[in-house]
Amino acid sequence: MLTDFRRALDKSNFTGMRNKNNLHILLICVSLLGILVFQAILIQGDYLDKRAEFRQDVNQFFTESLDSAKAERSSRLNQMYIDDLRDTSIVKIEYDLNDEAPSLSIYNVVEQNYEASISTERASLPIDSLTEEALFNHYFLNNTNQDNHYWLLHSIMHNRFDIYRDTVSIDQDYLKNTLKRKLDEAFIDVDFELLITTDEGIVDSSLKEMITMPKELIGGAENDYIYAVFQNPFFEVLKRSLALLIGAFLLFLMVLFSFLLLVRSLYTQRKLSKLKDDFIDSVTHELLTPIATLKLALESERQRNKNDESKYLKIADQELKRITDITHNVLNSGLHKHVKAEVPKQMVEVVSVINEVLTYNKLVSSIPFETSFSGDQKVNVVTNEELLKTVLNNLIDNAIKYCDKGQACLAVDIKKSMSELVIRIEDNGRGIPPEHQEAIFNKFYRAPLLAHESIKGLGVGLFVSRSIMESLGGSLGLISSSINGSVFEIKLNLGDEN
């Protein structure tokens, strides 16, 4: 019976462990995926921020470069204006270097008339030596804003300057070179082109390009605007997020490595657990064979000597039964919590089973003990009789072993309701310290004080008992414990059997 139960339970245990490990691996994969999604969202947000920062930088560089190009255009207009003044086929400048009030006159060669005459007191002129070149530089070079002095020429010079101002545009090559130099200084390596159009509202068509803010084109056609179009700035923007990318990648590698170690640890634990269970199975099965042979020999000897109730035969029979119980407990210690296997059940008379277990323990007990019953005396329940005996025997055997008062006292209370059967077993043992009360149901656990005493035990009895009760659809628990004794409670669900 126990062997069949063990086989069914081994199969259920293996399936349960495999499913649990698969669940752990699934949770690990979901966690990794969650980390990847979170990092992707974080990197995307940072990329958009860095793209906006990159746009701000190139807009600033474009504006500064365009201002520089405008200044270069103004310088060219100045030079053209000065060149016209020096061109004697257009105008002639006549100088009067009078020490008191030097002056110059401008003669229009084309129209053959004087257009302007300028005279200034010598004392107000900021020049050291009075020469024609110094006077020319004072009026036309040192004051290079044509809007302030080209009005002196009321005809031909005025018209020529207007033509230059309307037709001479900024130097696009100069603008591109200036912008390229500023980008290089900022360590920005991205190709760009200048775009001139009448459309003031051009924006990026995709992430593969970036267009600056429009600037009005001076000296070109009316309502012309100039843009700088940057081609494929993705990698340039990505460089700005390099630290975050490296950090995220290293963090992911660390988490992945930790999870791989965890998965490896899970598989190792499962392998070790299987090896341990196989070892226990092998040892206990090897023990059961000689035990069965010895039991058969004792039975034969008893049948041969029916009239001779030898004390030694009784002792041998009791010790053999004790070894058999220990072996079955070790064999069943491979049970796992919350794993249920289908076991055969039949109608069992509970009080009869309890009396049988008590009778056996009175025969093998090293100290006397008394028992008392209370509650329902005629109770039947559908369960597995052998497994229920194993649970009761473990509880009663512990109550006797851990009694240090010379005589053990057991009180058994049975109560049956419509839904469950409750069996309480109270002893007068030494009790279990509060810090160990939950751990006593763990496999191979013994309270430290008990483990160092001469009381024999492996720490599997309560673990096996609770596991059996769970497989039967019931439960086993410690209700209370003190220096005056402990109370254990067995519950069995009745279902619809009533």
PDB file of C-alpha atoms in Angstrom, residues 199-443:
ATOM      1  CA  ASP A 199       7.922  78.268 -47.966  1.00  0.00           C
ATOM      2  CA  GLU A 200       8.288  79.469 -44.399  1.00  0.00           C
ATOM      3  CA  GLY A 201       6.803  76.373 -42.766  1.00  0.00           C
ATOM      4  CA  ILE A 202       9.022  73.433 -43.763  1.00  0.00           C
ATOM      5  CA  VAL A 203       9.476  70.876 -40.977  1.00  0.00           C
ATOM      6  CA  ASP A 204      11.152  67.474 -40.622  1.00  0.00           C
ATOM      7  CA  SER A 205       9.574  64.840 -42.845  1.00  0.00           C
ATOM      8  CA  SER A 206      11.089  61.937 -40.837  1.00  0.00           C
ATOM      9  CA  LEU A 207      13.663  61.072 -38.189  1.00  0.00           C
ATOM     10  CA  LYS A 208      16.214  60.724 -40.980  1.00  0.00           C
ATOM     11  CA  GLU A 209      16.536  64.489 -41.369  1.00  0.00           C
ATOM     12  CA  MET A 210      16.469  67.649 -39.289  1.00  0.00           C
ATOM     13  CA  ILE A 211      15.609  71.125 -40.634  1.00  0.00           C
ATOM     14  CA  THR A 212      16.583  74.335 -38.874  1.00  0.00           C
ATOM     15  CA  MET A 213      14.297  77.269 -38.233  1.00  0.00           C
ATOM     16  CA  PRO A 214      13.741  79.390 -41.376  1.00  0.00           C
ATOM     17  CA  LYS A 215      15.754  82.594 -41.808  1.00  0.00           C
ATOM     18  CA  GLU A 216      14.897  85.387 -44.236  1.00  0.00           C
ATOM     19  CA  LEU A 217      17.351  85.527 -47.130  1.00  0.00           C
ATOM     20  CA  ILE A 218      18.831  89.023 -47.553  1.00  0.00           C
ATOM     21  CA  GLY A 219      19.704  90.131 -51.069  1.00  0.00           C
ATOM     22  CA  GLY A 220      17.729  87.359 -52.778  1.00  0.00           C
ATOM     23  CA  ALA A 221      14.283  87.281 -54.262  1.00  0.00           C
ATOM     24  CA  GLU A 222      11.414  88.713 -52.282  1.00  0.00           C
ATOM     25  CA  ASN A 223      10.062  86.398 -49.513  1.00  0.00           C
ATOM     26  CA  ASP A 224      12.894  83.898 -49.882  1.00  0.00           C
ATOM     27  CA  TYR A 225      13.850  81.850 -46.812  1.00  0.00           C
ATOM     28  CA  ILE A 226      16.961  79.806 -46.175  1.00  0.00           C
ATOM     29  CA  TYR A 227      17.204  76.559 -44.174  1.00  0.00           C
ATOM     30  CA  ALA A 228      19.958  74.148 -43.204  1.00  0.00           C
ATOM     31  CA  VAL A 229      18.848  70.558 -43.786  1.00  0.00           C
ATOM     32  CA  PHE A 230      20.846  67.962 -41.787  1.00  0.00           C
ATOM     33  CA  GLN A 231      20.817  64.475 -43.300  1.00  0.00           C
ATOM     34  CA  ASN A 232      20.503  61.416 -41.030  1.00  0.00           C
ATOM     35  CA  PRO A 233      21.392  62.975 -37.651  1.00  0.00           C
ATOM     36  CA  PHE A 234      20.325  59.732 -35.852  1.00  0.00           C
ATOM     37  CA  PHE A 235      23.817  58.500 -34.968  1.00  0.00           C
ATOM     38  CA  GLU A 236      24.965  61.993 -34.013  1.00  0.00           C
ATOM     39  CA  VAL A 237      22.040  62.284 -31.596  1.00  0.00           C
ATOM     40  CA  LEU A 238      22.707  58.747 -30.385  1.00  0.00           C
ATOM     41  CA  LYS A 239      26.277  59.709 -29.463  1.00  0.00           C
ATOM     42  CA  ARG A 240      24.851  62.115 -26.921  1.00  0.00           C
ATOM     43  CA  SER A 241      23.048  59.182 -25.230  1.00  0.00           C
ATOM     44  CA  LEU A 242      26.119  56.950 -25.313  1.00  0.00           C
ATOM     45  CA  ALA A 243      26.627  56.977 -21.538  1.00  0.00           C
ATOM     46  CA  LEU A 244      23.014  55.970 -20.908  1.00  0.00           C
ATOM     47  CA  LEU A 245      23.176  53.266 -23.586  1.00  0.00           C
ATOM     48  CA  ILE A 246      26.362  51.770 -22.131  1.00  0.00           C
ATOM     49  CA  GLY A 247      24.924  51.895 -18.608  1.00  0.00           C
ATOM     50  CA  ALA A 248      21.657  50.269 -19.711  1.00  0.00           C
ATOM     51  CA  PHE A 249      23.529  47.581 -21.634  1.00  0.00           C
ATOM     52  CA  LEU A 250      25.821  46.783 -18.689  1.00  0.00           C
ATOM     53  CA  LEU A 251      22.845  46.713 -16.310  1.00  0.00           C
ATOM     54  CA  PHE A 252      21.010  44.338 -18.624  1.00  0.00           C
ATOM     55  CA  LEU A 253      24.064  42.081 -18.842  1.00  0.00           C
ATOM     56  CA  MET A 254      24.335  42.039 -15.044  1.00  0.00           C
ATOM     57  CA  VAL A 255      20.647  41.180 -14.636  1.00  0.00           C
ATOM     58  CA  LEU A 256      20.856  38.556 -17.395  1.00  0.00           C
ATOM     59  CA  PHE A 257      23.932  37.011 -15.783  1.00  0.00           C
ATOM     60  CA  SER A 258      22.174  36.944 -12.393  1.00  0.00           C
ATOM     61  CA  PHE A 259      19.102  35.313 -13.899  1.00  0.00           C
ATOM     62  CA  LEU A 260      21.236  32.729 -15.697  1.00  0.00           C
ATOM     63  CA  LEU A 261      22.906  31.904 -12.387  1.00  0.00           C
ATOM     64  CA  LEU A 262      19.472  31.619 -10.790  1.00  0.00           C
ATOM     65  CA  VAL A 263      18.228  29.279 -13.536  1.00  0.00           C
ATOM     66  CA  ARG A 264      21.387  27.207 -13.202  1.00  0.00           C
ATOM     67  CA  SER A 265      20.885  27.098  -9.451  1.00  0.00           C
ATOM     68  CA  LEU A 266      17.283  25.933  -9.911  1.00  0.00           C
ATOM     69  CA  TYR A 267      18.351  23.120 -12.202  1.00  0.00           C
ATOM     70  CA  THR A 268      21.183  22.183  -9.844  1.00  0.00           C
ATOM     71  CA  GLN A 269      18.825  22.090  -6.871  1.00  0.00           C
ATOM     72  CA  ARG A 270      16.366  19.978  -8.783  1.00  0.00           C
ATOM     73  CA  LYS A 271      19.136  17.582  -9.785  1.00  0.00           C
ATOM     74  CA  LEU A 272      20.460  17.368  -6.213  1.00  0.00           C
ATOM     75  CA  SER A 273      16.959  16.852  -4.864  1.00  0.00           C
ATOM     76  CA  LYS A 274      16.381  14.041  -7.313  1.00  0.00           C
ATOM     77  CA  LEU A 275      19.741  12.478  -6.421  1.00  0.00           C
ATOM     78  CA  LYS A 276      18.893  12.726  -2.729  1.00  0.00           C
ATOM     79  CA  ASP A 277      15.462  11.167  -3.233  1.00  0.00           C
ATOM     80  CA  ASP A 278      16.962   8.416  -5.377  1.00  0.00           C
ATOM     81  CA  PHE A 279      19.536   7.759  -2.675  1.00  0.00           C
ATOM     82  CA  ILE A 280      16.870   7.571   0.035  1.00  0.00           C
ATOM     83  CA  ASP A 281      14.763   5.293  -2.157  1.00  0.00           C
ATOM     84  CA  SER A 282      17.705   2.986  -2.807  1.00  0.00           C
ATOM     85  CA  VAL A 283      18.765   2.782   0.834  1.00  0.00           C
ATOM     86  CA  THR A 284      15.281   2.256   2.230  1.00  0.00           C
ATOM     87  CA  HIS A 285      14.337  -0.275  -0.413  1.00  0.00           C
ATOM     88  CA  GLU A 286      17.552  -2.146   0.337  1.00  0.00           C
ATOM     89  CA  LEU A 287      16.581  -2.078   4.031  1.00  0.00           C
ATOM     90  CA  LEU A 288      13.054  -3.323   3.415  1.00  0.00           C
ATOM     91  CA  THR A 289      14.247  -6.588   1.864  1.00  0.00           C
ATOM     92  CA  PRO A 290      16.187  -7.902   4.903  1.00  0.00           C
ATOM     93  CA  ILE A 291      13.518  -6.520   7.222  1.00  0.00           C
ATOM     94  CA  ALA A 292      10.849  -8.477   5.392  1.00  0.00           C
ATOM     95  CA  THR A 293      13.051 -11.597   5.545  1.00  0.00           C
ATOM     96  CA  LEU A 294      13.665 -11.123   9.260  1.00  0.00           C
ATOM     97  CA  LYS A 295       9.964 -10.587   9.898  1.00  0.00           C
ATOM     98  CA  LEU A 296       9.131 -13.782   8.047  1.00  0.00           C
ATOM     99  CA  ALA A 297      11.735 -15.657  10.105  1.00  0.00           C
ATOM    100  CA  LEU A 298      10.266 -14.332  13.368  1.00  0.00           C
ATOM    101  CA  GLU A 299       6.764 -15.308  12.302  1.00  0.00           C
ATOM    102  CA  SER A 300       7.990 -18.771  11.468  1.00  0.00           C
ATOM    103  CA  GLU A 301       9.728 -19.053  14.820  1.00  0.00           C
ATOM    104  CA  ARG A 302       6.571 -17.901  16.633  1.00  0.00           C
ATOM    105  CA  GLN A 303       4.431 -20.436  14.782  1.00  0.00           C
ATOM    106  CA  ARG A 304       6.911 -23.170  15.662  1.00  0.00           C
ATOM    107  CA  ASN A 305       6.864 -22.189  19.341  1.00  0.00           C
ATOM    108  CA  LYS A 306       3.231 -21.221  19.901  1.00  0.00           C
ATOM    109  CA  ASN A 307       3.268 -22.238  23.518  1.00  0.00           C
ATOM    110  CA  ASP A 308       6.531 -20.488  24.297  1.00  0.00           C
ATOM    111  CA  GLU A 309       5.944 -16.726  24.535  1.00  0.00           C
ATOM    112  CA  SER A 310       9.618 -15.814  24.681  1.00  0.00           C
ATOM    113  CA  LYS A 311      10.384 -12.326  25.962  1.00  0.00           C
ATOM    114  CA  TYR A 312      13.166 -12.053  23.431  1.00  0.00           C
ATOM    115  CA  LEU A 313      10.840 -12.885  20.549  1.00  0.00           C
ATOM    116  CA  LYS A 314       8.535 -10.085  21.657  1.00  0.00           C
ATOM    117  CA  ILE A 315      11.417  -7.654  21.899  1.00  0.00           C
ATOM    118  CA  ALA A 316      12.709  -8.703  18.483  1.00  0.00           C
ATOM    119  CA  ASP A 317       9.217  -8.316  17.006  1.00  0.00           C
ATOM    120  CA  GLN A 318       8.807  -4.859  18.579  1.00  0.00           C
ATOM    121  CA  GLU A 319      12.190  -3.656  17.416  1.00  0.00           C
ATOM    122  CA  LEU A 320      11.562  -5.035  13.948  1.00  0.00           C
ATOM    123  CA  LYS A 321       8.274  -3.113  13.825  1.00  0.00           C
ATOM    124  CA  ARG A 322      10.065   0.027  14.971  1.00  0.00           C
ATOM    125  CA  ILE A 323      12.731  -0.370  12.271  1.00  0.00           C
ATOM    126  CA  THR A 324       9.999  -0.941   9.688  1.00  0.00           C
ATOM    127  CA  ASP A 325       8.206   2.261  10.756  1.00  0.00           C
ATOM    128  CA  ILE A 326      11.437   4.258  10.608  1.00  0.00           C
ATOM    129  CA  THR A 327      12.223   2.881   7.168  1.00  0.00           C
ATOM    130  CA  HIS A 328       8.783   3.757   5.856  1.00  0.00           C
ATOM    131  CA  ASN A 329       9.100   7.267   7.312  1.00  0.00           C
ATOM    132  CA  VAL A 330      12.422   7.769   5.560  1.00  0.00           C
ATOM    133  CA  LEU A 331      10.959   6.333   2.377  1.00  0.00           C
ATOM    134  CA  ASN A 332       8.066   8.750   2.555  1.00  0.00           C
ATOM    135  CA  SER A 333      10.270  11.726   3.466  1.00  0.00           C
ATOM    136  CA  GLY A 334      10.491  12.487  -0.261  1.00  0.00           C
ATOM    137  CA  LEU A 335       6.981  13.869  -0.045  1.00  0.00           C
ATOM    138  CA  HIS A 336       6.714  17.520  -0.981  1.00  0.00           C
ATOM    139  CA  LYS A 337       4.336  20.103   0.375  1.00  0.00           C
ATOM    140  CA  HIS A 338       1.222  20.898  -1.578  1.00  0.00           C
ATOM    141  CA  VAL A 339       1.667  17.871  -3.863  1.00  0.00           C
ATOM    142  CA  LYS A 340      -1.271  15.514  -3.895  1.00  0.00           C
ATOM    143  CA  ALA A 341      -1.424  12.012  -5.315  1.00  0.00           C
ATOM    144  CA  GLU A 342      -4.479   9.832  -5.760  1.00  0.00           C
ATOM    145  CA  VAL A 343      -4.537   7.167  -3.016  1.00  0.00           C
ATOM    146  CA  PRO A 344      -7.082   4.390  -2.497  1.00  0.00           C
ATOM    147  CA  LYS A 345      -9.665   5.065   0.233  1.00  0.00           C
ATOM    148  CA  GLN A 346     -12.193   2.987   2.090  1.00  0.00           C
ATOM    149  CA  MET A 347     -14.585   3.333   5.008  1.00  0.00           C
ATOM    150  CA  VAL A 348     -12.558   3.385   8.230  1.00  0.00           C
ATOM    151  CA  GLU A 349     -13.736   3.177  11.851  1.00  0.00           C
ATOM    152  CA  VAL A 350     -11.638   5.912  13.471  1.00  0.00           C
ATOM    153  CA  VAL A 351     -11.838   4.813  17.126  1.00  0.00           C
ATOM    154  CA  SER A 352     -10.850   1.257  16.202  1.00  0.00           C
ATOM    155  CA  VAL A 353      -7.810   2.530  14.315  1.00  0.00           C
ATOM    156  CA  ILE A 354      -6.772   4.731  17.252  1.00  0.00           C
ATOM    157  CA  ASN A 355      -7.126   1.833  19.710  1.00  0.00           C
ATOM    158  CA  GLU A 356      -5.023  -0.394  17.483  1.00  0.00           C
ATOM    159  CA  VAL A 357      -2.237   2.201  17.352  1.00  0.00           C
ATOM    160  CA  LEU A 358      -2.415   2.744  21.126  1.00  0.00           C
ATOM    161  CA  THR A 359      -2.278  -0.994  21.782  1.00  0.00           C
ATOM    162  CA  TYR A 360       0.812  -1.365  19.641  1.00  0.00           C
ATOM    163  CA  ASN A 361       2.579   1.555  21.334  1.00  0.00           C
ATOM    164  CA  LYS A 362       1.800   0.130  24.797  1.00  0.00           C
ATOM    165  CA  LEU A 363       3.614  -3.021  23.769  1.00  0.00           C
ATOM    166  CA  VAL A 364       6.724  -1.267  22.497  1.00  0.00           C
ATOM    167  CA  SER A 365       6.795   1.729  24.858  1.00  0.00           C
ATOM    168  CA  SER A 366       9.657   1.996  27.291  1.00  0.00           C
ATOM    169  CA  ILE A 367       7.503   3.919  29.798  1.00  0.00           C
ATOM    170  CA  PRO A 368       3.896   3.380  30.903  1.00  0.00           C
ATOM    171  CA  PHE A 369       1.198   5.716  29.631  1.00  0.00           C
ATOM    172  CA  GLU A 370      -2.479   6.311  30.160  1.00  0.00           C
ATOM    173  CA  THR A 371      -5.076   7.304  27.587  1.00  0.00           C
ATOM    174  CA  SER A 372      -8.466   8.936  27.785  1.00  0.00           C
ATOM    175  CA  PHE A 373     -11.157   9.392  25.136  1.00  0.00           C
ATOM    176  CA  SER A 374     -13.746  12.121  24.735  1.00  0.00           C
ATOM    177  CA  GLY A 375     -16.167  13.141  22.036  1.00  0.00           C
ATOM    178  CA  ASP A 376     -17.748  10.870  19.442  1.00  0.00           C
ATOM    179  CA  GLN A 377     -16.963   7.189  20.010  1.00  0.00           C
ATOM    180  CA  LYS A 378     -18.487   5.743  16.858  1.00  0.00           C
ATOM    181  CA  VAL A 379     -17.120   7.618  13.878  1.00  0.00           C
ATOM    182  CA  ASN A 380     -16.605   6.296  10.375  1.00  0.00           C
ATOM    183  CA  VAL A 381     -14.784   8.196   7.659  1.00  0.00           C
ATOM    184  CA  VAL A 382     -13.674   7.456   4.094  1.00  0.00           C
ATOM    185  CA  THR A 383      -9.865   7.570   4.038  1.00  0.00           C
ATOM    186  CA  ASN A 384      -6.772   5.391   3.721  1.00  0.00           C
ATOM    187  CA  GLU A 385      -6.455   3.294   6.882  1.00  0.00           C
ATOM    188  CA  GLU A 386      -2.736   2.541   6.617  1.00  0.00           C
ATOM    189  CA  LEU A 387      -1.789   6.156   6.038  1.00  0.00           C
ATOM    190  CA  LEU A 388      -4.000   7.328   8.905  1.00  0.00           C
ATOM    191  CA  LYS A 389      -2.302   4.752  11.158  1.00  0.00           C
ATOM    192  CA  THR A 390       1.100   6.134  10.133  1.00  0.00           C
ATOM    193  CA  VAL A 391       0.061   9.667  11.143  1.00  0.00           C
ATOM    194  CA  LEU A 392      -1.447   8.559  14.474  1.00  0.00           C
ATOM    195  CA  ASN A 393       1.539   6.355  15.242  1.00  0.00           C
ATOM    196  CA  ASN A 394       3.992   9.215  14.624  1.00  0.00           C
ATOM    197  CA  LEU A 395       2.068  11.590  16.939  1.00  0.00           C
ATOM    198  CA  ILE A 396       1.654   9.039  19.726  1.00  0.00           C
ATOM    199  CA  ASP A 397       5.251   7.828  19.441  1.00  0.00           C
ATOM    200  CA  ASN A 398       6.504  11.443  19.762  1.00  0.00           C
ATOM    201  CA  ALA A 399       4.271  12.034  22.768  1.00  0.00           C
ATOM    202  CA  ILE A 400       5.798   9.014  24.516  1.00  0.00           C
ATOM    203  CA  LYS A 401       9.421   9.685  23.496  1.00  0.00           C
ATOM    204  CA  TYR A 402       9.437  13.310  24.627  1.00  0.00           C
ATOM    205  CA  CYS A 403       7.687  12.737  27.964  1.00  0.00           C
ATOM    206  CA  ASP A 404      10.107  13.297  30.849  1.00  0.00           C
ATOM    207  CA  LYS A 405       7.625  12.880  33.698  1.00  0.00           C
ATOM    208  CA  GLY A 406       7.940   9.102  34.158  1.00  0.00           C
ATOM    209  CA  GLN A 407       4.445   8.349  32.848  1.00  0.00           C
ATOM    210  CA  ALA A 408       2.884   9.597  29.640  1.00  0.00           C
ATOM    211  CA  CYS A 409      -0.706  10.779  29.567  1.00  0.00           C
ATOM    212  CA  LEU A 410      -2.607  11.026  26.301  1.00  0.00           C
ATOM    213  CA  ALA A 411      -6.032  12.597  25.815  1.00  0.00           C
ATOM    214  CA  VAL A 412      -7.798  11.915  22.522  1.00  0.00           C
ATOM    215  CA  ASP A 413     -10.793  14.032  21.554  1.00  0.00           C
ATOM    216  CA  ILE A 414     -12.875  13.219  18.449  1.00  0.00           C
ATOM    217  CA  LYS A 415     -15.445  15.554  16.964  1.00  0.00           C
ATOM    218  CA  LYS A 416     -17.391  15.115  13.775  1.00  0.00           C
ATOM    219  CA  SER A 417     -19.437  17.762  12.015  1.00  0.00           C
ATOM    220  CA  MET A 418     -21.210  17.822   8.692  1.00  0.00           C
ATOM    221  CA  SER A 419     -18.064  18.923   6.861  1.00  0.00           C
ATOM    222  CA  GLU A 420     -15.040  17.590   8.735  1.00  0.00           C
ATOM    223  CA  LEU A 421     -13.651  15.198  11.307  1.00  0.00           C
ATOM    224  CA  VAL A 422     -11.339  16.656  13.975  1.00  0.00           C
ATOM    225  CA  ILE A 423      -9.027  14.504  16.096  1.00  0.00           C
ATOM    226  CA  ARG A 424      -7.079  16.242  18.870  1.00  0.00           C
ATOM    227  CA  ILE A 425      -4.261  14.461  20.683  1.00  0.00           C
ATOM    228  CA  GLU A 426      -2.976  16.121  23.868  1.00  0.00           C
ATOM    229  CA  ASP A 427       0.112  14.909  25.703  1.00  0.00           C
ATOM    230  CA  ASN A 428       1.985  15.847  28.887  1.00  0.00           C
ATOM    231  CA  GLY A 429       5.411  16.136  27.272  1.00  0.00           C
ATOM    232  CA  ARG A 430       8.010  18.860  27.666  1.00  0.00           C
ATOM    233  CA  GLY A 431       6.459  21.058  24.987  1.00  0.00           C
ATOM    234  CA  ILE A 432       7.992  22.797  21.966  1.00  0.00           C
ATOM    235  CA  PRO A 433       9.645  26.247  22.227  1.00  0.00           C
ATOM    236  CA  PRO A 434       7.637  28.931  20.345  1.00  0.00           C
ATOM    237  CA  GLU A 435      10.499  29.728  17.951  1.00  0.00           C
ATOM    238  CA  HIS A 436      10.567  26.109  16.751  1.00  0.00           C
ATOM    239  CA  GLN A 437       6.849  25.363  16.555  1.00  0.00           C
ATOM    240  CA  GLU A 438       6.476  26.121  12.847  1.00  0.00           C
ATOM    241  CA  ALA A 439       9.770  24.518  11.839  1.00  0.00           C
ATOM    242  CA  ILE A 440       8.983  21.111  13.362  1.00  0.00           C
ATOM    243  CA  PHE A 441       7.021  20.218  10.216  1.00  0.00           C
ATOM    244  CA  ASN A 442      10.077  20.759   7.991  1.00  0.00           C
ATOM    245  CA  LYS A 443      11.905  17.741   6.628  1.00  0.00           C
TER     246      LYS A 443
END
